[in-house]
mmCIF file of C-alpha atoms in Angstrom:
data_model
loop_
_atom_site.group_PDB
_atom_site.id
_atom_site.type_symbol
_atom_site.label_atom_id
_atom_site.label_comp_id
_atom_site.label_asym_id
_atom_site.label_seq_id
_atom_site.Cartn_x
_atom_site.Cartn_y
_atom_site.Cartn_z
ATOM 1 C CA MET C 1 -52.177 48.980 -86.148
ATOM 2 C CA ASP C 2 -50.475 45.267 -86.677
ATOM 3 C CA GLU C 3 -52.020 43.287 -88.976
ATOM 4 C CA LYS C 4 -52.762 40.702 -86.854
ATOM 5 C CA ASP C 5 -54.323 42.639 -84.180
ATOM 6 C CA ARG C 6 -56.576 44.498 -86.632
ATOM 7 C CA GLN C 7 -57.735 40.784 -88.025
ATOM 8 C CA THR C 8 -58.508 39.753 -84.200
ATOM 9 C CA LEU C 9 -60.700 43.165 -83.745
ATOM 10 C CA ASN C 10 -62.364 42.552 -87.130
ATOM 11 C CA ASP C 11 -62.722 38.886 -86.219
ATOM 12 C CA ASN C 12 -64.444 39.557 -82.927
ATOM 13 C CA LEU C 13 -66.474 43.110 -83.565
ATOM 14 C CA SER C 14 -69.899 41.450 -82.703
ATOM 15 C CA LYS C 15 -68.594 39.940 -79.569
ATOM 16 C CA LEU C 16 -66.824 43.064 -78.502
ATOM 17 C CA SER C 17 -69.839 44.955 -79.040
ATOM 18 C CA VAL C 18 -72.262 43.074 -76.602
ATOM 19 C CA ASN C 19 -72.612 44.831 -73.384
ATOM 20 C CA CYS C 20 -70.100 47.379 -74.040
ATOM 21 C CA ASN C 21 -70.408 50.951 -72.754
ATOM 22 C CA PHE C 22 -69.751 53.227 -75.790
ATOM 23 C CA ASP C 23 -69.356 56.393 -73.656
ATOM 24 C CA TYR C 24 -66.899 54.691 -71.195
ATOM 25 C CA VAL C 25 -64.723 53.462 -73.966
ATOM 26 C CA LEU C 26 -64.957 56.563 -76.060
ATOM 27 C CA GLY C 27 -64.128 58.763 -72.740
ATOM 28 C CA CYS C 28 -61.084 56.545 -72.182
ATOM 29 C CA LEU C 29 -59.627 56.714 -75.683
ATOM 30 C CA GLU C 30 -60.806 60.180 -77.125
ATOM 31 C CA ASN C 31 -57.057 61.587 -77.258
ATOM 32 C CA LEU C 32 -56.546 59.060 -79.881
ATOM 33 C CA PHE C 33 -59.293 60.416 -82.247
ATOM 34 C CA THR C 34 -59.602 63.583 -84.443
ATOM 35 C CA GLU C 35 -61.683 66.309 -83.608
ATOM 36 C CA ARG C 36 -63.743 65.302 -86.647
ATOM 37 C CA GLN C 37 -64.043 61.947 -85.551
ATOM 38 C CA LEU C 38 -65.249 62.951 -82.154
ATOM 39 C CA GLN C 39 -67.696 65.417 -83.435
ATOM 40 C CA MET C 40 -69.329 62.725 -85.826
ATOM 41 C CA TYR C 41 -69.571 60.234 -82.547
ATOM 42 C CA ARG C 42 -71.461 63.168 -80.863
ATOM 43 C CA SER C 43 -73.613 63.860 -83.917
ATOM 44 C CA GLU C 44 -77.382 63.188 -83.638
ATOM 45 C CA SER C 45 -77.751 60.780 -86.387
ATOM 46 C CA PHE C 46 -74.827 58.656 -85.003
ATOM 47 C CA MET C 47 -76.266 58.827 -81.234
ATOM 48 C CA LYS C 48 -79.551 57.376 -82.683
ATOM 49 C CA LYS C 49 -77.728 53.890 -83.419
ATOM 50 C CA THR C 50 -77.893 51.161 -80.830
ATOM 51 C CA GLU C 51 -75.043 50.893 -78.446
ATOM 52 C CA GLU C 52 -73.538 47.771 -80.323
ATOM 53 C CA LEU C 53 -73.465 49.733 -83.695
ATOM 54 C CA LYS C 54 -71.964 52.521 -82.058
ATOM 55 C CA CYS C 55 -69.265 50.446 -80.566
ATOM 56 C CA GLN C 56 -68.778 48.509 -83.574
ATOM 57 C CA SER C 57 -67.820 51.747 -85.434
ATOM 58 C CA LEU C 58 -65.234 52.810 -82.728
ATOM 59 C CA PHE C 59 -63.635 49.392 -83.081
ATOM 60 C CA GLU C 60 -63.438 49.989 -86.642
ATOM 61 C CA ASP C 61 -62.205 53.653 -86.549
ATOM 62 C CA ILE C 62 -59.437 52.619 -83.844
ATOM 63 C CA GLN C 63 -57.702 50.431 -86.511
ATOM 64 C CA THR C 64 -56.359 53.538 -88.160
ATOM 65 C CA ARG C 65 -55.220 55.182 -85.093
ATOM 66 C CA GLY C 66 -51.430 54.401 -84.913
ATOM 67 C CA PRO C 67 -49.438 51.460 -83.937
ATOM 68 C CA ASN C 68 -50.280 51.618 -80.395
ATOM 69 C CA ALA C 69 -53.943 51.704 -80.576
ATOM 70 C CA PHE C 70 -54.505 47.918 -80.093
ATOM 71 C CA LYS C 71 -52.598 48.161 -76.857
ATOM 72 C CA ASP C 72 -54.383 51.466 -75.675
ATOM 73 C CA LEU C 73 -57.746 49.674 -76.167
ATOM 74 C CA LEU C 74 -56.725 46.700 -74.134
ATOM 75 C CA GLN C 75 -55.704 49.140 -71.394
ATOM 76 C CA CYS C 76 -59.228 50.911 -71.886
ATOM 77 C CA PHE C 77 -60.960 47.716 -71.330
ATOM 78 C CA LYS C 78 -59.167 46.965 -68.076
ATOM 79 C CA ASN C 79 -59.509 50.368 -66.960
ATOM 80 C CA THR C 80 -63.229 50.869 -67.420
ATOM 81 C CA GLY C 81 -64.233 46.976 -66.113
ATOM 82 C CA HIS C 82 -64.777 45.374 -69.807
ATOM 83 C CA LEU C 83 -63.022 42.243 -68.621
ATOM 84 C CA THR C 84 -65.208 40.048 -71.163
ATOM 85 C CA GLN C 85 -63.995 42.245 -74.077
ATOM 86 C CA TYR C 86 -60.190 42.329 -72.505
ATOM 87 C CA MET C 87 -60.304 38.484 -72.569
ATOM 88 C CA ILE C 88 -61.713 38.335 -76.103
ATOM 89 C CA LEU C 89 -58.617 40.367 -77.373
ATOM 90 C CA THR C 90 -56.083 38.589 -75.177
ATOM 91 C CA GLY C 91 -56.955 35.084 -75.965
ATOM 92 C CA PHE C 92 -59.171 33.711 -73.565
ATOM 93 C CA HIS C 93 -62.007 33.464 -76.134
ATOM 94 C CA SER C 94 -61.070 33.916 -79.485
ATOM 95 C CA GLY C 95 -64.631 33.755 -81.239
ATOM 96 C CA LYS C 96 -64.983 29.915 -80.321
ATOM 97 C CA THR C 97 -66.653 28.814 -77.265
ATOM 98 C CA ASP C 98 -65.188 25.053 -77.051
ATOM 99 C CA THR C 99 -62.362 23.968 -74.811
ATOM 100 C CA GLU C 100 -60.163 23.147 -77.617
ATOM 101 C CA SER C 101 -59.892 26.682 -79.015
ATOM 102 C CA ARG C 102 -58.908 28.198 -75.702
ATOM 103 C CA ASP C 103 -55.974 25.252 -75.283
ATOM 104 C CA GLU C 104 -54.515 26.281 -78.525
ATOM 105 C CA GLN C 105 -53.997 29.906 -76.853
ATOM 106 C CA GLU C 106 -51.768 28.721 -73.941
ATOM 107 C CA LYS C 107 -48.352 29.266 -75.205
ATOM 108 C CA VAL C 108 -45.701 30.408 -72.548
ATOM 109 C CA LYS C 109 -43.040 32.621 -73.543
ATOM 110 C CA LYS C 110 -39.657 30.864 -73.194
ATOM 111 C CA SER C 111 -36.745 31.759 -71.056
ATOM 112 C CA ARG C 112 -33.640 33.474 -72.677
ATOM 113 C CA THR C 113 -31.188 32.176 -70.105
ATOM 114 C CA ILE C 114 -31.299 29.173 -67.382
ATOM 115 C CA GLN C 115 -31.451 30.229 -63.826
ATOM 116 C CA ARG C 116 -28.896 28.021 -62.813
ATOM 117 C CA PRO C 117 -29.230 26.098 -59.415
ATOM 118 C CA SER C 118 -27.604 27.465 -56.291
ATOM 119 C CA GLN C 119 -27.893 27.563 -52.527
ATOM 120 C CA SER C 120 -30.891 30.142 -53.359
ATOM 121 C CA VAL C 121 -32.183 28.882 -56.621
ATOM 122 C CA TYR C 122 -34.056 25.403 -57.174
ATOM 123 C CA LYS C 123 -32.807 23.176 -59.903
ATOM 124 C CA MET C 124 -35.447 23.191 -62.768
ATOM 125 C CA THR C 125 -33.622 22.101 -65.860
ATOM 126 C CA SER C 126 -34.657 18.487 -66.608
ATOM 127 C CA ASP C 127 -36.596 17.183 -69.567
ATOM 128 C CA PRO C 128 -39.299 17.009 -68.673
ATOM 129 C CA ARG C 129 -39.435 19.818 -66.153
ATOM 130 C CA GLY C 130 -41.586 17.318 -64.062
ATOM 131 C CA TYR C 131 -44.955 15.650 -63.843
ATOM 132 C CA PHE C 132 -48.258 16.935 -63.036
ATOM 133 C CA ILE C 133 -51.765 15.408 -62.314
ATOM 134 C CA PHE C 134 -54.910 17.695 -62.699
ATOM 135 C CA ILE C 135 -58.407 16.443 -61.256
ATOM 136 C CA ASN C 136 -61.295 18.550 -62.264
ATOM 137 C CA ASN C 137 -64.942 17.887 -60.453
ATOM 138 C CA ILE C 138 -67.530 19.481 -62.524
ATOM 139 C CA LYS C 139 -70.605 17.534 -62.283
ATOM 140 C CA PHE C 140 -71.887 16.011 -58.973
ATOM 141 C CA GLN C 141 -74.610 13.724 -57.737
ATOM 142 C CA LYS C 142 -76.287 16.158 -55.667
ATOM 143 C CA LEU C 143 -74.335 19.392 -55.457
ATOM 144 C CA ASP C 144 -74.402 22.379 -58.425
ATOM 145 C CA GLU C 145 -72.702 21.721 -61.353
ATOM 146 C CA ARG C 146 -69.399 23.783 -61.538
ATOM 147 C CA LYS C 147 -70.415 25.758 -64.945
ATOM 148 C CA GLY C 148 -67.387 26.878 -66.935
ATOM 149 C CA ALA C 149 -64.935 24.777 -64.760
ATOM 150 C CA HIS C 150 -64.297 22.474 -67.669
ATOM 151 C CA LEU C 151 -61.993 25.494 -69.259
ATOM 152 C CA ASP C 152 -59.633 24.996 -66.188
ATOM 153 C CA ARG C 153 -58.104 22.031 -68.187
ATOM 154 C CA ALA C 154 -56.464 24.821 -70.125
ATOM 155 C CA PHE C 155 -54.076 25.110 -67.216
ATOM 156 C CA GLY C 156 -52.844 21.400 -68.013
ATOM 157 C CA ASN C 157 -51.947 22.260 -71.639
ATOM 158 C CA LEU C 158 -49.937 25.466 -70.408
ATOM 159 C CA LEU C 159 -48.077 23.288 -68.208
ATOM 160 C CA ILE C 160 -47.198 20.891 -70.992
ATOM 161 C CA ASP C 161 -45.853 24.007 -73.085
ATOM 162 C CA MET C 162 -43.711 24.784 -69.880
ATOM 163 C CA GLY C 163 -42.204 21.266 -70.494
ATOM 164 C CA TYR C 164 -44.204 19.176 -68.006
ATOM 165 C CA VAL C 165 -45.506 15.883 -68.681
ATOM 166 C CA GLY C 166 -49.074 14.883 -66.960
ATOM 167 C CA THR C 167 -52.499 13.759 -66.926
ATOM 168 C CA TYR C 168 -55.965 15.329 -66.618
ATOM 169 C CA HIS C 169 -58.952 13.509 -65.060
ATOM 170 C CA GLN C 170 -62.664 14.634 -64.833
ATOM 171 C CA ASN C 171 -65.428 13.980 -62.445
ATOM 172 C CA GLN C 172 -63.779 11.417 -60.070
ATOM 173 C CA THR C 173 -65.501 9.750 -57.135
ATOM 174 C CA LYS C 174 -63.630 9.594 -53.650
ATOM 175 C CA LYS C 175 -62.138 6.236 -54.385
ATOM 176 C CA ASP C 176 -60.932 7.164 -57.776
ATOM 177 C CA MET C 177 -59.290 10.355 -56.742
ATOM 178 C CA ARG C 178 -57.508 8.774 -53.658
ATOM 179 C CA ARG C 179 -56.275 5.919 -56.296
ATOM 180 C CA LEU C 180 -55.119 8.431 -58.818
ATOM 181 C CA LEU C 181 -53.263 10.758 -56.218
ATOM 182 C CA LYS C 182 -51.524 7.639 -54.841
ATOM 183 C CA GLU C 183 -50.351 6.233 -57.727
ATOM 184 C CA PHE C 184 -49.134 9.427 -58.970
ATOM 185 C CA ALA C 185 -47.208 10.001 -55.641
ATOM 186 C CA ALA C 186 -45.670 6.405 -56.125
ATOM 187 C CA LYS C 187 -44.776 7.303 -59.616
ATOM 188 C CA GLU C 188 -40.979 5.903 -60.052
ATOM 189 C CA ASP C 189 -40.390 8.575 -63.015
ATOM 190 C CA LEU C 190 -40.825 11.388 -60.573
ATOM 191 C CA SER C 191 -37.013 10.237 -59.547
ATOM 192 C CA THR C 192 -35.816 11.701 -63.052
ATOM 193 C CA VAL C 193 -37.411 15.193 -62.882
ATOM 194 C CA ASP C 194 -36.934 18.381 -60.862
ATOM 195 C CA SER C 195 -40.437 18.974 -59.537
ATOM 196 C CA LEU C 196 -44.211 18.049 -59.461
ATOM 197 C CA ILE C 197 -47.584 19.688 -59.407
ATOM 198 C CA VAL C 198 -50.758 18.708 -58.354
ATOM 199 C CA ALA C 199 -53.783 20.611 -59.443
ATOM 200 C CA ILE C 200 -57.275 20.061 -58.118
ATOM 201 C CA SER C 201 -60.434 22.088 -58.829
ATOM 202 C CA SER C 202 -63.742 21.247 -57.343
ATOM 203 C CA HIS C 203 -66.152 22.132 -54.485
ATOM 204 C CA GLY C 204 -64.974 22.275 -51.168
ATOM 205 C CA LYS C 205 -65.822 22.782 -47.514
ATOM 206 C CA VAL C 206 -63.845 23.798 -44.330
ATOM 207 C CA ASN C 207 -64.584 21.117 -41.324
ATOM 208 C CA ASP C 208 -64.724 21.960 -37.444
ATOM 209 C CA SER C 209 -60.998 21.685 -37.460
ATOM 210 C CA MET C 210 -60.537 24.345 -39.872
ATOM 211 C CA GLU C 211 -59.444 21.653 -42.615
ATOM 212 C CA LEU C 212 -60.211 22.367 -46.068
ATOM 213 C CA MET C 213 -62.297 19.226 -47.386
ATOM 214 C CA ILE C 214 -62.286 18.464 -51.241
ATOM 215 C CA CYS C 215 -65.413 17.215 -52.930
ATOM 216 C CA SER C 216 -65.379 14.460 -55.195
ATOM 217 C CA SER C 217 -67.856 13.637 -57.919
ATOM 218 C CA ASP C 218 -69.967 11.537 -55.441
ATOM 219 C CA ASP C 219 -70.112 14.817 -53.264
ATOM 220 C CA LEU C 220 -68.632 15.168 -49.749
ATOM 221 C CA ASP C 221 -68.516 12.318 -47.304
ATOM 222 C CA GLU C 222 -67.660 14.511 -44.086
ATOM 223 C CA SER C 223 -67.140 11.120 -42.064
ATOM 224 C CA ASP C 224 -64.206 10.286 -44.470
ATOM 225 C CA PRO C 225 -63.395 13.327 -46.538
ATOM 226 C CA ILE C 226 -60.179 14.002 -48.774
ATOM 227 C CA LEU C 227 -58.362 16.544 -46.898
ATOM 228 C CA VAL C 228 -55.801 19.106 -48.228
ATOM 229 C CA ASN C 229 -53.340 17.873 -45.577
ATOM 230 C CA GLU C 230 -54.033 14.163 -46.903
ATOM 231 C CA VAL C 231 -53.058 15.237 -50.572
ATOM 232 C CA ILE C 232 -49.847 17.122 -49.592
ATOM 233 C CA SER C 233 -48.672 14.314 -47.117
ATOM 234 C CA LEU C 234 -49.098 11.600 -49.988
ATOM 235 C CA PHE C 235 -46.137 13.131 -51.291
ATOM 236 C CA ASP C 236 -43.675 13.404 -48.255
ATOM 237 C CA CYS C 237 -41.610 10.026 -49.514
ATOM 238 C CA CYS C 238 -42.469 10.240 -53.185
ATOM 239 C CA LYS C 239 -39.794 9.449 -55.682
ATOM 240 C CA LEU C 240 -39.042 12.896 -56.359
ATOM 241 C CA PRO C 241 -35.096 13.824 -55.721
ATOM 242 C CA GLN C 242 -34.704 15.202 -52.155
ATOM 243 C CA GLY C 243 -34.639 19.048 -52.140
ATOM 244 C CA GLN C 244 -36.792 19.548 -55.031
ATOM 245 C CA PRO C 245 -40.066 21.951 -55.157
ATOM 246 C CA LYS C 246 -43.513 20.157 -54.940
ATOM 247 C CA ILE C 247 -46.198 22.571 -56.115
ATOM 248 C CA PHE C 248 -49.944 22.135 -55.097
ATOM 249 C CA CYS C 249 -53.014 24.278 -56.780
ATOM 250 C CA ILE C 250 -55.950 23.574 -54.992
ATOM 251 C CA ASN C 251 -59.194 25.430 -56.262
ATOM 252 C CA ALA C 252 -61.976 24.738 -53.627
ATOM 253 C CA CYS C 253 -65.016 26.858 -52.239
ATOM 254 C CA ARG C 254 -64.098 27.584 -48.756
ATOM 255 C CA ASP C 255 -66.768 29.311 -47.134
ATOM 256 C CA ASP C 256 -65.214 29.968 -43.921
ATOM 257 C CA LYS C 257 -67.759 32.133 -42.474
ATOM 258 C CA ASP C 258 -66.133 32.519 -39.071
ATOM 259 C CA GLY C 259 -63.424 34.148 -40.836
ATOM 260 C CA ARG C 260 -60.598 31.855 -39.713
ATOM 261 C CA THR C 261 -57.925 31.203 -42.616
ATOM 262 C CA GLU C 262 -55.700 28.389 -41.446
ATOM 263 C CA ILE C 263 -57.304 25.647 -43.695
ATOM 264 C CA ILE C 264 -54.146 23.366 -43.647
ATOM 265 C CA HIS C 265 -52.273 22.145 -40.686
ATOM 266 C CA ARG C 266 -48.444 21.856 -41.583
ATOM 267 C CA ARG C 267 -46.842 18.335 -41.107
ATOM 268 C CA ASN C 268 -43.180 18.529 -39.983
ATOM 269 C CA MET C 269 -42.169 16.435 -43.300
ATOM 270 C CA TRP C 270 -43.461 18.942 -45.855
ATOM 271 C CA LEU C 271 -40.216 20.231 -47.227
ATOM 272 C CA ASP C 272 -40.026 22.338 -50.322
ATOM 273 C CA THR C 273 -43.639 22.411 -50.548
ATOM 274 C CA PHE C 274 -45.768 25.527 -52.207
ATOM 275 C CA PHE C 275 -49.220 25.593 -51.760
ATOM 276 C CA LEU C 276 -51.774 28.024 -53.954
ATOM 277 C CA ALA C 277 -55.335 28.345 -53.139
ATOM 278 C CA PRO C 278 -57.937 31.266 -53.916
ATOM 279 C CA CYS C 279 -58.974 32.474 -50.619
ATOM 280 C CA PHE C 280 -60.808 35.066 -48.676
ATOM 281 C CA GLU C 281 -62.825 34.868 -45.334
ATOM 282 C CA GLY C 282 -66.352 34.122 -46.022
ATOM 283 C CA THR C 283 -66.217 33.839 -49.640
ATOM 284 C CA THR C 284 -66.257 30.837 -52.347
ATOM 285 C CA ALA C 285 -63.711 30.172 -55.151
ATOM 286 C CA ASN C 286 -64.888 32.473 -57.867
ATOM 287 C CA ARG C 287 -65.507 31.241 -61.440
ATOM 288 C CA PHE C 288 -66.574 32.826 -64.605
ATOM 289 C CA GLU C 289 -68.775 30.532 -66.599
ATOM 290 C CA GLU C 290 -67.442 31.962 -69.864
ATOM 291 C CA TYR C 291 -63.763 31.355 -68.836
ATOM 292 C CA GLY C 292 -63.177 29.274 -65.810
ATOM 293 C CA SER C 293 -62.254 29.256 -62.300
ATOM 294 C CA TRP C 294 -60.419 32.503 -61.423
ATOM 295 C CA LEU C 295 -57.429 30.830 -59.766
ATOM 296 C CA PHE C 296 -56.499 28.805 -63.223
ATOM 297 C CA MET C 297 -57.534 31.988 -65.241
ATOM 298 C CA ALA C 298 -54.876 33.894 -63.389
ATOM 299 C CA LEU C 299 -52.198 31.295 -63.302
ATOM 300 C CA ILE C 300 -52.305 30.778 -67.140
ATOM 301 C CA GLU C 301 -52.216 34.723 -67.794
ATOM 302 C CA VAL C 302 -49.284 35.040 -65.361
ATOM 303 C CA PHE C 303 -47.500 31.921 -66.192
ATOM 304 C CA LYS C 304 -47.660 32.619 -70.094
ATOM 305 C CA GLU C 305 -46.051 36.011 -69.856
ATOM 306 C CA HIS C 306 -43.545 35.703 -66.711
ATOM 307 C CA ALA C 307 -42.461 32.386 -66.123
ATOM 308 C CA CYS C 308 -39.769 32.956 -68.508
ATOM 309 C CA ASP C 309 -37.940 35.534 -66.084
ATOM 310 C CA LYS C 310 -39.841 35.635 -62.561
ATOM 311 C CA ASP C 311 -39.934 33.287 -59.931
ATOM 312 C CA LEU C 312 -43.029 31.714 -58.171
ATOM 313 C CA ASP C 313 -42.980 34.404 -55.261
ATOM 314 C CA GLN C 314 -42.902 37.077 -57.828
ATOM 315 C CA MET C 315 -45.818 35.698 -59.862
ATOM 316 C CA LYS C 316 -47.881 35.318 -57.042
ATOM 317 C CA ASN C 317 -48.276 39.301 -56.493
ATOM 318 C CA LEU C 318 -49.235 39.375 -60.443
ATOM 319 C CA ILE C 319 -51.992 36.478 -59.576
ATOM 320 C CA ASN C 320 -53.348 38.926 -56.919
ATOM 321 C CA ASP C 321 -53.138 41.882 -59.628
ATOM 322 C CA LYS C 322 -55.322 39.462 -61.917
ATOM 323 C CA PHE C 323 -57.858 39.001 -59.170
ATOM 324 C CA GLU C 324 -58.068 42.709 -58.691
ATOM 325 C CA GLU C 325 -58.922 43.147 -62.574
ATOM 326 C CA TYR C 326 -61.412 40.293 -62.174
ATOM 327 C CA TYR C 327 -63.060 42.104 -59.485
ATOM 328 C CA HIS C 328 -63.622 45.195 -61.520
ATOM 329 C CA HIS C 329 -65.863 43.105 -64.186
ATOM 330 C CA SER C 330 -67.826 41.030 -61.326
ATOM 331 C CA HIS C 331 -67.242 42.976 -58.042
ATOM 332 C CA LYS C 332 -66.507 39.570 -56.228
ATOM 333 C CA ILE C 333 -63.439 39.549 -53.862
ATOM 334 C CA GLN C 334 -60.756 36.939 -53.851
ATOM 335 C CA THR C 335 -57.359 36.982 -52.697
ATOM 336 C CA LEU C 336 -54.603 34.323 -53.258
ATOM 337 C CA SER C 337 -53.553 31.918 -50.188
ATOM 338 C CA PHE C 338 -49.719 31.269 -50.951
ATOM 339 C CA TYR C 339 -48.112 28.962 -48.409
ATOM 340 C CA LYS C 340 -44.266 27.965 -48.361
ATOM 341 C CA TYR C 341 -43.163 24.834 -46.177
ATOM 342 C CA GLY C 342 -39.492 24.257 -45.621
ATOM 343 C CA VAL C 343 -38.740 26.461 -48.794
ATOM 344 C CA SER C 344 -35.431 28.401 -48.739
ATOM 345 C CA LYS C 345 -35.023 28.673 -52.533
ATOM 346 C CA ARG C 346 -36.254 30.622 -55.384
ATOM 347 C CA LEU C 347 -38.389 28.742 -57.875
ATOM 348 C CA PHE C 348 -37.990 29.568 -61.655
ATOM 349 C CA PHE C 349 -39.617 27.296 -64.338
ATOM 350 C CA ASN C 350 -37.092 28.405 -67.252
ATOM 351 C CA PRO C 351 -39.762 27.060 -69.729
ATOM 352 C CA GLY C 352 -37.983 26.023 -73.052
ATOM 353 C CA LEU C 353 -34.443 25.603 -71.726
ATOM 354 C CA TYR C 354 -33.098 22.416 -70.515
ATOM 355 C CA ASP C 355 -29.873 21.042 -69.135
ATOM 356 C CA GLN C 356 -29.463 17.523 -70.721
ATOM 357 C CA GLY C 357 -26.334 16.676 -69.090
ATOM 358 C CA ALA C 358 -27.203 17.407 -65.697
ATOM 359 C CA ALA C 359 -29.125 14.778 -62.854
ATOM 360 C CA ALA C 360 -32.360 15.665 -61.524
ATOM 361 C CA ALA C 361 -30.640 16.224 -57.924
ATOM 362 C CA SER C 362 -30.187 19.627 -56.539
#
């Protein structure tokens, strides 16, 4: 086993062993161990140990079971529904509990070759790659606190590592949300980059017209709500060069009990627009208190590994795969709503690579 992986295991032995089912894990990994080791695990004296001590012994022993043992352990955690253990080892939780410790983990794999602009591929080579704004409402006047949502901030750190420049805002009133979004849409520097990203994480509700309303920190004013349509339409005439992509990631509870799923109504001026949201009829946007909202967890995991060589369409399927993994741990259902408006090209992020001599136009 690699020394770095061995250290990760040893640093987290206690945390890995909490709420870990020894029999499930051993059953998944028994082909890695010798018959003598298996007999020891099944001995009367060993079986008298607590579940946590048995798991700790297994995690210590697996460090001697070959170069692929760490990878096999990760796969075992996924297969047996031990999502917490899986996340501890893959970087979402390195033994610290503060936001900064997770922020440090968000490093994206860099591309080896630039996907050049063409009739079928967006130009994505500017430096910076684009600008983003992230509004994350966690505490409200009357609505429940979104515990764990402070960890969604790590998505902003990942975007920075992908070459974006942006700002993060927490617990904003309706007035301040509208002001921040309008100021971002009017930003002159958008004319110098190849893309923009708007990320919002909050409570939400679907109105009678089946439009998604986004809650501000001063709760939801249904007489004058912030609609997803309104947010997207602010960027119809922004300074981003014509033909360049706009990406909207909106994480908000939907709770559309009647099962209808059309939460945004397309406007004719929406061009080169991508919209991502967590969605399933009659459910809310799921969140783990320990790790944050499912949408941003999945975006981070997928973008870290695959933005280097896959386009956004390809990655959307991997995001749904992540939701499936989270389901096995929590038994909550969530799928990804992925809409494209006026899109006729593939969107590659090309992290780490820039074309200094090219203008931002497509």
